[in-house]
Coordinates of N, CA, C and O in Angstrom, one line a residue:
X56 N 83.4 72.8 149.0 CA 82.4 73.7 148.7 C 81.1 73.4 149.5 O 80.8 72.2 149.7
X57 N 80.4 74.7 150.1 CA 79.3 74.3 150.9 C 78.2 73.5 150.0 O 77.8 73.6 148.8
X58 N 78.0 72.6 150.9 CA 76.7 71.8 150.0 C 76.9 70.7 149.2 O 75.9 70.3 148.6
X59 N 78.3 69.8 148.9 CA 78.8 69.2 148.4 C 78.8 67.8 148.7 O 79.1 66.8 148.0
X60 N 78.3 67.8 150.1 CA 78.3 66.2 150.3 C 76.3 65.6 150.3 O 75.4 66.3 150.6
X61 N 76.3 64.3 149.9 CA 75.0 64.3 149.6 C 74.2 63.6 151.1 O 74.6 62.8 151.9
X62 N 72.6 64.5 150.8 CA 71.9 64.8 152.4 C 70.8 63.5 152.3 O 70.0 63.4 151.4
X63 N 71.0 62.4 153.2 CA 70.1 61.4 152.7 C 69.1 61.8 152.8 O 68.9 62.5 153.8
X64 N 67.7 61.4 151.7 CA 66.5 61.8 152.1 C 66.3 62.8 151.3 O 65.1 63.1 151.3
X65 N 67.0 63.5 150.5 CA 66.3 64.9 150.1 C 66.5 64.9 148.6 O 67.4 64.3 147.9
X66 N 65.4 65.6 148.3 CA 65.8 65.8 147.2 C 66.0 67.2 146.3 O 66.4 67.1 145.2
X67 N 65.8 67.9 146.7 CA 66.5 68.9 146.7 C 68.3 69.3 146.4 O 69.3 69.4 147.1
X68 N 68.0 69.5 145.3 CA 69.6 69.6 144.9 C 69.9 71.1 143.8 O 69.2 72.0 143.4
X69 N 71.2 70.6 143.8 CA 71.8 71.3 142.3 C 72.4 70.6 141.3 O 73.2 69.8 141.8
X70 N 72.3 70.6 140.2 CA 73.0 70.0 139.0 C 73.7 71.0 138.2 O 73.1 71.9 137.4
X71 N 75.0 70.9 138.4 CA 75.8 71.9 138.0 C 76.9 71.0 136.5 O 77.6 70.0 136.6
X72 N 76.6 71.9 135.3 CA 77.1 71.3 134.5 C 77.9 72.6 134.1 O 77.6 73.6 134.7
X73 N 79.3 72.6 132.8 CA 79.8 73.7 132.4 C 79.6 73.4 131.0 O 79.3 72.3 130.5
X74 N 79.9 74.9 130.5 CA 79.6 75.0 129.0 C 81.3 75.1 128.4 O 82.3 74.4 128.8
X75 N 81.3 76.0 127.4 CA 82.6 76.7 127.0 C 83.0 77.9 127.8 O 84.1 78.1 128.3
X76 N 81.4 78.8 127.9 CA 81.9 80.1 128.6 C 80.9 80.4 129.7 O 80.8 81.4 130.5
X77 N 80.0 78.9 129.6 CA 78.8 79.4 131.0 C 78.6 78.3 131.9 O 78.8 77.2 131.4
X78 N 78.3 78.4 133.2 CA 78.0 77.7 134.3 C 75.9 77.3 134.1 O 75.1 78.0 134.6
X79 N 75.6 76.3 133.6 CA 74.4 75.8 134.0 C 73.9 75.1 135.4 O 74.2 74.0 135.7
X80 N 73.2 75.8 136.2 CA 72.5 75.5 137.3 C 71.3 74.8 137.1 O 70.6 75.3 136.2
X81 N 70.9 73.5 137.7 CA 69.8 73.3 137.7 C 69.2 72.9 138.7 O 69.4 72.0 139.5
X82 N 68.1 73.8 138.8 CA 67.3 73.7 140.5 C 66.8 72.7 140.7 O 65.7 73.0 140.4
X83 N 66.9 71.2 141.2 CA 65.7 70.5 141.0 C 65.3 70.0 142.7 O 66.1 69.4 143.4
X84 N 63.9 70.2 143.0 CA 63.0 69.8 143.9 C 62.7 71.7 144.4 O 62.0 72.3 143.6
X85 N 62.9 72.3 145.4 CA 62.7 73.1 146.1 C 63.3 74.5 146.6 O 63.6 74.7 147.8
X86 N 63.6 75.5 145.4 CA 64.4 76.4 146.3 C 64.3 76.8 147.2 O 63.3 77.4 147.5
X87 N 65.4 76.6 148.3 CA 64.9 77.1 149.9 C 66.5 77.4 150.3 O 67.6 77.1 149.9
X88 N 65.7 78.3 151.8 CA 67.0 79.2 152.5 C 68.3 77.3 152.8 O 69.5 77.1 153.2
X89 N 67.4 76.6 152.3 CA 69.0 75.2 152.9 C 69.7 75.2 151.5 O 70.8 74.9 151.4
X90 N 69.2 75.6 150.5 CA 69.8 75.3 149.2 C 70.3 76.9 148.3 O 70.7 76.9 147.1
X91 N 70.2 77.9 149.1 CA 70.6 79.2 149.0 C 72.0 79.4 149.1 O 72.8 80.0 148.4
X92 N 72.5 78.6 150.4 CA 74.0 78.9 150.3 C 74.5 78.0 150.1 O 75.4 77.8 150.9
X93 N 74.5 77.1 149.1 CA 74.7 76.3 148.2 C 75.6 76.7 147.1 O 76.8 76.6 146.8
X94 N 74.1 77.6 146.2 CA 74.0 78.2 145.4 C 75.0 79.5 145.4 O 75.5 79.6 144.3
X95 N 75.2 80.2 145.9 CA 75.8 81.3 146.5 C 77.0 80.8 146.5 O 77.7 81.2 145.5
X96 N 77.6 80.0 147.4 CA 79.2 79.1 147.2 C 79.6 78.6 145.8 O 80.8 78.6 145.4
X97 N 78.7 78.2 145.2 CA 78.7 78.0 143.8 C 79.2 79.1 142.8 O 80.2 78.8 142.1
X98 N 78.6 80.2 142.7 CA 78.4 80.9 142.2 C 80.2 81.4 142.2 O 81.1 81.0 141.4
X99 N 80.2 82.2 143.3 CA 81.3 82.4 144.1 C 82.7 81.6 143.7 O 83.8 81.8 143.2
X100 N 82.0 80.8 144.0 CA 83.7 79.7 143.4 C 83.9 80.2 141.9 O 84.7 80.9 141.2
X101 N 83.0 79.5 141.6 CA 82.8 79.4 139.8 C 83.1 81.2 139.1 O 83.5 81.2 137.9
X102 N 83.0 82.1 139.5 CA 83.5 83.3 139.2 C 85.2 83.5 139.3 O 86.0 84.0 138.4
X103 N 85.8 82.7 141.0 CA 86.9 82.9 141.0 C 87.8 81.9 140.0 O 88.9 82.1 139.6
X104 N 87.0 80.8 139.8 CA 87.3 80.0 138.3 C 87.7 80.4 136.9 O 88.3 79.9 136.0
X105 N 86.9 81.8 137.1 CA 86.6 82.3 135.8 C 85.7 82.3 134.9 O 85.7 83.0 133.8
X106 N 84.8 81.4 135.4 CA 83.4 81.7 134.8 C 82.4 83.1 135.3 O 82.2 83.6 136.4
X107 N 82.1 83.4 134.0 CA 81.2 85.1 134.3 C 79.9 84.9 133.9 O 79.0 85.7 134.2
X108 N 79.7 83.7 133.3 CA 78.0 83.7 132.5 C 77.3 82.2 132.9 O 77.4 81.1 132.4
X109 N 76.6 82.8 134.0 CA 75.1 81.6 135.1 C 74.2 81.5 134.0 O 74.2 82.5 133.3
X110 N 73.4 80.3 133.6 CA 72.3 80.2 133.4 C 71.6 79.2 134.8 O 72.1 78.2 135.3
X111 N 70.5 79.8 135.3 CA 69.7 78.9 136.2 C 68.6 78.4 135.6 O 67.7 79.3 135.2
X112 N 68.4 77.5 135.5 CA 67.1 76.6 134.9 C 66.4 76.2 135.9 O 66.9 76.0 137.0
X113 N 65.1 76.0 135.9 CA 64.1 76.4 136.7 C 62.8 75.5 136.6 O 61.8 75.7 137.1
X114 N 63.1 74.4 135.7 CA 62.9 73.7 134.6 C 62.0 72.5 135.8 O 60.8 72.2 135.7
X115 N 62.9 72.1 136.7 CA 63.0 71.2 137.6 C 62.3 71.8 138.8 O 61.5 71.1 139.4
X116 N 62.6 73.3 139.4 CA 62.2 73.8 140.5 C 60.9 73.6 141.1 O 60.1 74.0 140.2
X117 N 60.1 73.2 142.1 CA 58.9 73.0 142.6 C 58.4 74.3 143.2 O 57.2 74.4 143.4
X118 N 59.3 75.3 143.5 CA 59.0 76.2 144.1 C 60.2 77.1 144.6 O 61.4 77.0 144.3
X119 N 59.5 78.2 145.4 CA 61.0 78.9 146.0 C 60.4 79.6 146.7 O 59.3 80.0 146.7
X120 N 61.7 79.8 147.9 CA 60.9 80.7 149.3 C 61.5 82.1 149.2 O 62.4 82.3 148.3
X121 N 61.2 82.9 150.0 CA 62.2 84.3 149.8 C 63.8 84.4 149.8 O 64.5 85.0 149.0
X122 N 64.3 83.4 150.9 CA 65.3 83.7 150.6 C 66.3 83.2 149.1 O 67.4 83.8 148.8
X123 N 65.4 81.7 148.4 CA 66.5 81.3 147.3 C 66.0 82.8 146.3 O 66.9 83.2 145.5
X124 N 65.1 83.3 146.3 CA 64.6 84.6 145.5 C 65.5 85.7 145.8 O 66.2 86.0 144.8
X125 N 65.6 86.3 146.8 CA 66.4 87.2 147.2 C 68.3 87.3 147.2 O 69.0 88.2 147.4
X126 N 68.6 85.3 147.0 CA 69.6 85.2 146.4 C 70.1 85.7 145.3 O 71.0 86.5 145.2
X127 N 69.2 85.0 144.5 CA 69.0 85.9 142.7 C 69.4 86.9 142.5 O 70.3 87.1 141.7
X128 N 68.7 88.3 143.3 CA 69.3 89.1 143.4 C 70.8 89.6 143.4 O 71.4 90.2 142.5
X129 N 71.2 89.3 144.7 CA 72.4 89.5 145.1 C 73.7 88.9 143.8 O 74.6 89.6 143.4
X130 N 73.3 87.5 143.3 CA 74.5 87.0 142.7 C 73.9 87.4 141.5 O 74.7 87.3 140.5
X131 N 72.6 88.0 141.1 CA 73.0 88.7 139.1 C 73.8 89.7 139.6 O 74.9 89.7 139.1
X132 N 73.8 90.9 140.7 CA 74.3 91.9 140.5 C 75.9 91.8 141.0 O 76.4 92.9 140.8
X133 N 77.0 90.6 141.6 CA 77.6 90.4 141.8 C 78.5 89.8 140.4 O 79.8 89.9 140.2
X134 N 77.5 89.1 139.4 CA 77.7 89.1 138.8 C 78.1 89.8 137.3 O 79.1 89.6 136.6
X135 N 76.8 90.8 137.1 CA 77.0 92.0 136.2 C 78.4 92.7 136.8 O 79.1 93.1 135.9
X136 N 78.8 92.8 138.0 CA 79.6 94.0 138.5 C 81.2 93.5 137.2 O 81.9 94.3 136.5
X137 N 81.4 91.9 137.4 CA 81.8 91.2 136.6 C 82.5 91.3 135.3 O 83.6 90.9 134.8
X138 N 81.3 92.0 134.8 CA 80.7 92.0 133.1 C 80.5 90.6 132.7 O 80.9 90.2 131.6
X139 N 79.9 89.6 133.5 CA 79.0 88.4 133.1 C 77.2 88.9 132.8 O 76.4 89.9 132.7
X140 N 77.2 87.3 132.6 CA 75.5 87.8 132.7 C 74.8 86.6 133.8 O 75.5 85.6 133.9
X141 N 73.4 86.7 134.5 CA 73.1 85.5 134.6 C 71.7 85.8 134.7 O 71.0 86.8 135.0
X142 N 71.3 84.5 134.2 CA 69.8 84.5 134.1 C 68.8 83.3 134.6 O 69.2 82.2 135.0
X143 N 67.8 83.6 134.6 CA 67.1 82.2 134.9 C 66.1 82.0 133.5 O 65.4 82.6 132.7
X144 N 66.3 80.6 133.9 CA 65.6 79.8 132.1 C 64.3 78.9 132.7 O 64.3 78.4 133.8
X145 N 63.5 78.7 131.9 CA 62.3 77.6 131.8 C 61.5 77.8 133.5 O 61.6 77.0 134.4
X146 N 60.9 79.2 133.6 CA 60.6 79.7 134.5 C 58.9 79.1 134.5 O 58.1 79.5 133.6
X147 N 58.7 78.5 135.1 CA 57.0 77.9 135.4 C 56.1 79.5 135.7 O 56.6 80.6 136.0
X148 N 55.1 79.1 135.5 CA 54.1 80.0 135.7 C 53.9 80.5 137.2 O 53.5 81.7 137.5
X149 N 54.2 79.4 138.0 CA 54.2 79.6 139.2 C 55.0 80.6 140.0 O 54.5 81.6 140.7
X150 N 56.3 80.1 139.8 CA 57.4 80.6 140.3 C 57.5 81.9 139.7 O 57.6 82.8 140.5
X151 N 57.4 82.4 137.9 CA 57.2 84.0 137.4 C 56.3 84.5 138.2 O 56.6 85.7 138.5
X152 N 55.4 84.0 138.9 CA 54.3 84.4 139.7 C 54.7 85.2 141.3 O 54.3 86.2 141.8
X153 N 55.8 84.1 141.9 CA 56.7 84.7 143.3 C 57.8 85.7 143.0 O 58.1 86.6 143.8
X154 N 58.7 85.0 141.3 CA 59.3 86.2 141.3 C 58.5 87.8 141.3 O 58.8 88.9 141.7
X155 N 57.8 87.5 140.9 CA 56.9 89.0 140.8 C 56.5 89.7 142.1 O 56.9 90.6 142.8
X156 N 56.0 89.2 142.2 CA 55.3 89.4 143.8 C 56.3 90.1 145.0 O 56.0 91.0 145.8
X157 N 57.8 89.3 144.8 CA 58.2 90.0 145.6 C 59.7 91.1 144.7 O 60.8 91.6 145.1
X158 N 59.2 91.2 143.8 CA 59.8 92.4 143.1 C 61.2 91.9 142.6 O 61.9 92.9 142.2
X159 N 61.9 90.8 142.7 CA 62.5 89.9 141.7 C 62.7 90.2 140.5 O 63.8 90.5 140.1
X160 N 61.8 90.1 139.8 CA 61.9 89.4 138.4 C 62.1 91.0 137.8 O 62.5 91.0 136.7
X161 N 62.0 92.4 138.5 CA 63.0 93.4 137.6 C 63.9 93.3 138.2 O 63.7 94.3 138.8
X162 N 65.1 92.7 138.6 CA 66.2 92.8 139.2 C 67.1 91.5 138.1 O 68.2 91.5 137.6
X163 N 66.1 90.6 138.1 CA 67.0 89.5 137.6 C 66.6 89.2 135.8 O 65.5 89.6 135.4
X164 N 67.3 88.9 135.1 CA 67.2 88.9 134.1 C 66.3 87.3 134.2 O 66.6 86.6 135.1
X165 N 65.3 86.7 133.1 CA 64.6 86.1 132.7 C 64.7 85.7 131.2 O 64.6 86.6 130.4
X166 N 64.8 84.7 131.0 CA 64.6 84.2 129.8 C 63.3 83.4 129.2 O 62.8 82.5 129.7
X167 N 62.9 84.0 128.3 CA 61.3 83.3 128.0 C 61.6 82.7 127.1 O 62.5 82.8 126.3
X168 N 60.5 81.7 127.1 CA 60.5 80.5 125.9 C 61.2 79.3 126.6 O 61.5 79.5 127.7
X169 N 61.5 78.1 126.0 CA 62.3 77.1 126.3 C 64.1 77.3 126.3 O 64.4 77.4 125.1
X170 N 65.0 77.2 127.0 CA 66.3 76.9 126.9 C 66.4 75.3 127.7 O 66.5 74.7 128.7
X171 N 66.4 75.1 126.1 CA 67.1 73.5 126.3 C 68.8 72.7 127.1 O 69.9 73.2 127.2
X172 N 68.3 71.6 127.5 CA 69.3 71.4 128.6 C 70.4 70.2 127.9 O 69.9 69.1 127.6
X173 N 71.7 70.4 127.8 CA 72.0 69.3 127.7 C 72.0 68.1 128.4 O 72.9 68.1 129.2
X174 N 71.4 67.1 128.3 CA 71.5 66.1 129.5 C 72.9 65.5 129.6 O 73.3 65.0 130.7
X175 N 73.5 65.3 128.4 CA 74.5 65.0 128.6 C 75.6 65.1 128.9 O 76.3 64.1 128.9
X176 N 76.1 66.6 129.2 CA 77.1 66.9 129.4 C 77.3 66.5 131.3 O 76.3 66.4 132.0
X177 N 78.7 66.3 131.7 CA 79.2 66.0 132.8 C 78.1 67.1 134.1 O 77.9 68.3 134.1
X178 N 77.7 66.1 134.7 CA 77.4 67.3 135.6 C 78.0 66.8 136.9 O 78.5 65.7 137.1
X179 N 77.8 68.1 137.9 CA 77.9 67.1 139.3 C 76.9 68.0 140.3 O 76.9 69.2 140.5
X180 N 76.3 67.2 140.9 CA 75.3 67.4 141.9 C 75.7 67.7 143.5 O 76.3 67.1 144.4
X181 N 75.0 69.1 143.5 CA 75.3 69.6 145.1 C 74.4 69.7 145.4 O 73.5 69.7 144.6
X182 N 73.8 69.6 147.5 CA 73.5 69.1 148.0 C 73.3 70.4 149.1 O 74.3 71.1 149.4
X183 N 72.0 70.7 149.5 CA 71.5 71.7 150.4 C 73.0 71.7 151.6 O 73.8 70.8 151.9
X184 N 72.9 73.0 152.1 CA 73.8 72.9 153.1 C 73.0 72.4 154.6 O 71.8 72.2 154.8
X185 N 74.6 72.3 155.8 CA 73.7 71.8 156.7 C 74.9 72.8 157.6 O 75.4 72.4 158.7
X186 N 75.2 73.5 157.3 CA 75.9 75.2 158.3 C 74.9 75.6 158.7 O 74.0 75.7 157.9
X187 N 74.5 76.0 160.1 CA 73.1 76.8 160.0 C 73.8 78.1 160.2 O 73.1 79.0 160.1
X188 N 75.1 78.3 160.3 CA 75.4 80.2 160.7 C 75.5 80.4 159.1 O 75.1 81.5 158.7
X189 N 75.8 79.5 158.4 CA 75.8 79.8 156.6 C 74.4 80.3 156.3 O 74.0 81.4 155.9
X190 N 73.9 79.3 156.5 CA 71.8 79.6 156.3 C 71.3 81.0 156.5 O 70.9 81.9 155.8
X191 N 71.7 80.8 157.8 CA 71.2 82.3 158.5 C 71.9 83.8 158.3 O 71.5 84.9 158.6
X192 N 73.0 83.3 157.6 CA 74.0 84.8 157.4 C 72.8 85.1 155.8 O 72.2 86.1 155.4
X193 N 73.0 83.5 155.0 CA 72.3 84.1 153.8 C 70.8 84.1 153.6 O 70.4 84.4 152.5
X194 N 70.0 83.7 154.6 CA 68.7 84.3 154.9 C 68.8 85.8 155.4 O 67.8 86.4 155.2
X195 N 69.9 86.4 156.2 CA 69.8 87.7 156.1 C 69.9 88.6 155.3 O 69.1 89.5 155.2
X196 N 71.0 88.4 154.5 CA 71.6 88.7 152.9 C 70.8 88.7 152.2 O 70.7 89.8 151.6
X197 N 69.8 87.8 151.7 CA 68.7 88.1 151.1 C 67.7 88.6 151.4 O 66.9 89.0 150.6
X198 N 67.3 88.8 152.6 CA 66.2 89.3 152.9 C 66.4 90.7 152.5 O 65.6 91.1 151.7
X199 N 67.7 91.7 153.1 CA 68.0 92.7 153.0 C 67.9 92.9 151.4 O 67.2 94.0 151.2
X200 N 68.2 92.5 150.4 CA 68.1 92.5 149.3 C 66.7 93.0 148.8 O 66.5 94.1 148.3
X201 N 65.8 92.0 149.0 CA 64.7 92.0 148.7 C 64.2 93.3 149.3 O 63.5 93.9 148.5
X202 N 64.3 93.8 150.2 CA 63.5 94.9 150.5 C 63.9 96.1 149.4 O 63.1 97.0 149.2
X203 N 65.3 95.9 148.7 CA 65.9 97.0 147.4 C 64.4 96.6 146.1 O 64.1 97.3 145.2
X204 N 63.9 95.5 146.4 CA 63.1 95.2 145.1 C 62.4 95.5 145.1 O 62.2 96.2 144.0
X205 N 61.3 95.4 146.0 CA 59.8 96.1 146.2 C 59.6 97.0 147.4 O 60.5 96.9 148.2
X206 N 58.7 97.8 147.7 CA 58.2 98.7 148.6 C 57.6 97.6 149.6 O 58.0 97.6 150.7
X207 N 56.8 96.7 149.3 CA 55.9 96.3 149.8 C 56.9 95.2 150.9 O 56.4 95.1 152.0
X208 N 58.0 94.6 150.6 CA 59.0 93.8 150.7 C 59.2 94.6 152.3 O 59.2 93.6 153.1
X209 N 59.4 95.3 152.9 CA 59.5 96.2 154.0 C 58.4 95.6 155.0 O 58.6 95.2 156.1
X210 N 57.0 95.8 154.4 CA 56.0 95.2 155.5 C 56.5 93.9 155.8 O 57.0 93.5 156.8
X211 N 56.3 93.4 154.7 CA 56.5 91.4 154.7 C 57.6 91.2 155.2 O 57.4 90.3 156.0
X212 N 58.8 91.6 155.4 CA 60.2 91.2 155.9 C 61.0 91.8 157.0 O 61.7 91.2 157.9
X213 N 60.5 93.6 156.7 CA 61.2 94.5 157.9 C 61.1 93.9 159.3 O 62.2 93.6 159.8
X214 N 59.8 93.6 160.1 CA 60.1 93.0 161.5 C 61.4 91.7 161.4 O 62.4 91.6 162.1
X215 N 60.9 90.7 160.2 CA 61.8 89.7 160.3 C 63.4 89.7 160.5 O 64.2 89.0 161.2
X216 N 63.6 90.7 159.7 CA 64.9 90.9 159.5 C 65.6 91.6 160.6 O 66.8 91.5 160.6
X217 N 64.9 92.5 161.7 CA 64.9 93.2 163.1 C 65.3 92.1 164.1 O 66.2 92.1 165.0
X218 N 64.2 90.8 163.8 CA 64.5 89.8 164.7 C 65.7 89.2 164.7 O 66.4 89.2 165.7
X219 N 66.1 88.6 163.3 CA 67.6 87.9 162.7 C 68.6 88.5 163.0 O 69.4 87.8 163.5
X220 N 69.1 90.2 162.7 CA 69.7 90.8 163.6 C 69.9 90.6 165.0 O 71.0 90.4 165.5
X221 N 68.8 90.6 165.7 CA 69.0 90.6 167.6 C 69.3 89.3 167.5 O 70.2 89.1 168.2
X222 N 69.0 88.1 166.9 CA 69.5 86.7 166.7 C 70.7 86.9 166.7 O 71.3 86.8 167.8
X223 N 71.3 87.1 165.7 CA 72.8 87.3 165.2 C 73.2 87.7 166.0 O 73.6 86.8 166.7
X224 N 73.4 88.8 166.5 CA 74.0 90.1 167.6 C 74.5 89.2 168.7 O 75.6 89.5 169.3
X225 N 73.5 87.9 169.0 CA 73.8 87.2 170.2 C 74.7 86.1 170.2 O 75.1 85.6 171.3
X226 N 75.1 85.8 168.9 CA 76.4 84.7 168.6 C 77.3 85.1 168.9 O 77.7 86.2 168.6
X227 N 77.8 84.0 169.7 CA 79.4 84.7 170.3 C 80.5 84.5 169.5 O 80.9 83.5 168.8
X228 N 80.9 85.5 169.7 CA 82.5 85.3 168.4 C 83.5 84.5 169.5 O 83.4 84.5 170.7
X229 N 84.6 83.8 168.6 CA 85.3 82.7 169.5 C 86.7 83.8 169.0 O 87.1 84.3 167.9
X230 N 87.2 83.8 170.4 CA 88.6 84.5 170.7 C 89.8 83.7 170.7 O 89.9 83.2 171.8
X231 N 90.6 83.3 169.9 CA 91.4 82.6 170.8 C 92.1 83.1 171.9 O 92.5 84.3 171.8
X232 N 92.5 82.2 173.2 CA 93.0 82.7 174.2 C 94.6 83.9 174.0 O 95.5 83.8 173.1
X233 N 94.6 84.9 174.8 CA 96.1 85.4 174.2 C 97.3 84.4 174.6 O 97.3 83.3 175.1
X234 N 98.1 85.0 174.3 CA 99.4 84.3 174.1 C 99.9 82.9 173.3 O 101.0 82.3 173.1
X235 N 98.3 82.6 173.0 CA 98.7 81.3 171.8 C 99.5 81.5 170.7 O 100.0 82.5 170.3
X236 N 99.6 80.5 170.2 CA 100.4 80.7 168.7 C 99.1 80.7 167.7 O 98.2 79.9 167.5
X237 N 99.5 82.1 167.0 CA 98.3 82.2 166.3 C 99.0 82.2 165.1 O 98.3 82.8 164.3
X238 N 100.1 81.9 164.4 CA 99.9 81.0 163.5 C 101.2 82.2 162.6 O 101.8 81.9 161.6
X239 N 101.5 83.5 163.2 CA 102.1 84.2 162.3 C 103.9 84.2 162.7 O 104.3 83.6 163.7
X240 N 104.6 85.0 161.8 CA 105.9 85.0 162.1 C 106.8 84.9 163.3 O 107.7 84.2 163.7
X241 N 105.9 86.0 163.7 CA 106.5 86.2 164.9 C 106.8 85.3 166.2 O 107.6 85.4 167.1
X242 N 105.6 84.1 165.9 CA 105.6 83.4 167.1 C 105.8 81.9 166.4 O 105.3 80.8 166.9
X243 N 106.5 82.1 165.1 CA 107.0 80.9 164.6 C 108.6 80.8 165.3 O 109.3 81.8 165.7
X244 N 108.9 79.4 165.5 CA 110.1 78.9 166.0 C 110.7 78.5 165.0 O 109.8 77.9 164.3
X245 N 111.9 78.4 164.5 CA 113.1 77.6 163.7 C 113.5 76.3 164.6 O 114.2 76.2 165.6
X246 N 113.1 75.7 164.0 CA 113.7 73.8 164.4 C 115.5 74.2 164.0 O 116.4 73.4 164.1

């Protein structure tokens, strides 16, 4: 799973525990576009697991930049599509403050008041990714998102996201050469 092995130096993580029927996320140090496709792989897996119901705790978070925001997006509605739910819990004043701003917090469901954490249940901790074509696919992914949220999200991001395209556009896809064995029936041999 992306994000799995641990990044010396950082602290920035996830603390991923299970319930009976829900996946607990816990943000702790900094959401950012290195710990977005983390989160996203996570999610992802843990659906094809069969988990349908995220809580993200927020409890621990220092902050968040557009793109762990514009993640949110993408995986509640990947998730609703589901019939799960996911939400974020123990949301600081600060952070309700960015979800707003960039038109977030109507997209994602919120939980107010305290949701308490078990500390003791098993967890295991994931670890910012270090793919940068992962980064950058899901700094696009959310950006694009985000502009569904607010009007204003278009000034703030439209050039950006113009740039990351002509970025993208320029990575070269790897071909393998013809006549290799690419791996299917046809160009299997019988010993």
């Amino acid at each position: 799973m992306a994000g799995s092995n641990p990044q010396p130096g950082t602290g920035t993580r996830l603390r991923v525990s299970r319930a009976e029927d829900a996946v607990l996320v816990q943000v702790i140090g900094l959401g950012n576009m290195f710990l977005a496709p983390t989160l996203q792989a996570l999610v992802e897996s843990e659906l094809r697991s069969g988990f349908l119901n995220f809580v993200i705790d927020l409890t621990q978070c220092d902050g968040m930049d557009s793109t762990f925001m514009g993640t949110f997006i993408g995986l509640s509605t990947t998730v609703k599509r589901q019939y799960g739910w996911f939400c974020l819990v123990n949301v600081s004043d600060e952070n309700r403050r960015l979800l707003k701003m960039l038109g977030v917090m109507h997209m994602v469901s919120l939980h107010d008041g305290h949701f308490p954490v078990d500390e003791t249940a098993a967890a295991t901790t994931l670890y910012p990714t270090t793919d940068p074509y992962a980064r950058q696919k899901q700094i696009h992914s959310a950006h694009k998102l985000l502009l569904d949220a607010d009007s204003e999200n278009e000034k703030r991001f439209g050039p950006f996201i113009k740039a990351l395209e002509a970025e993208m556009a320029e990575i070269p896809t790897i071909v393998p050469p013809a006549g290799k064995n690419d791996g299917s029936a046809a160009n299997h041999k019988d010993s």
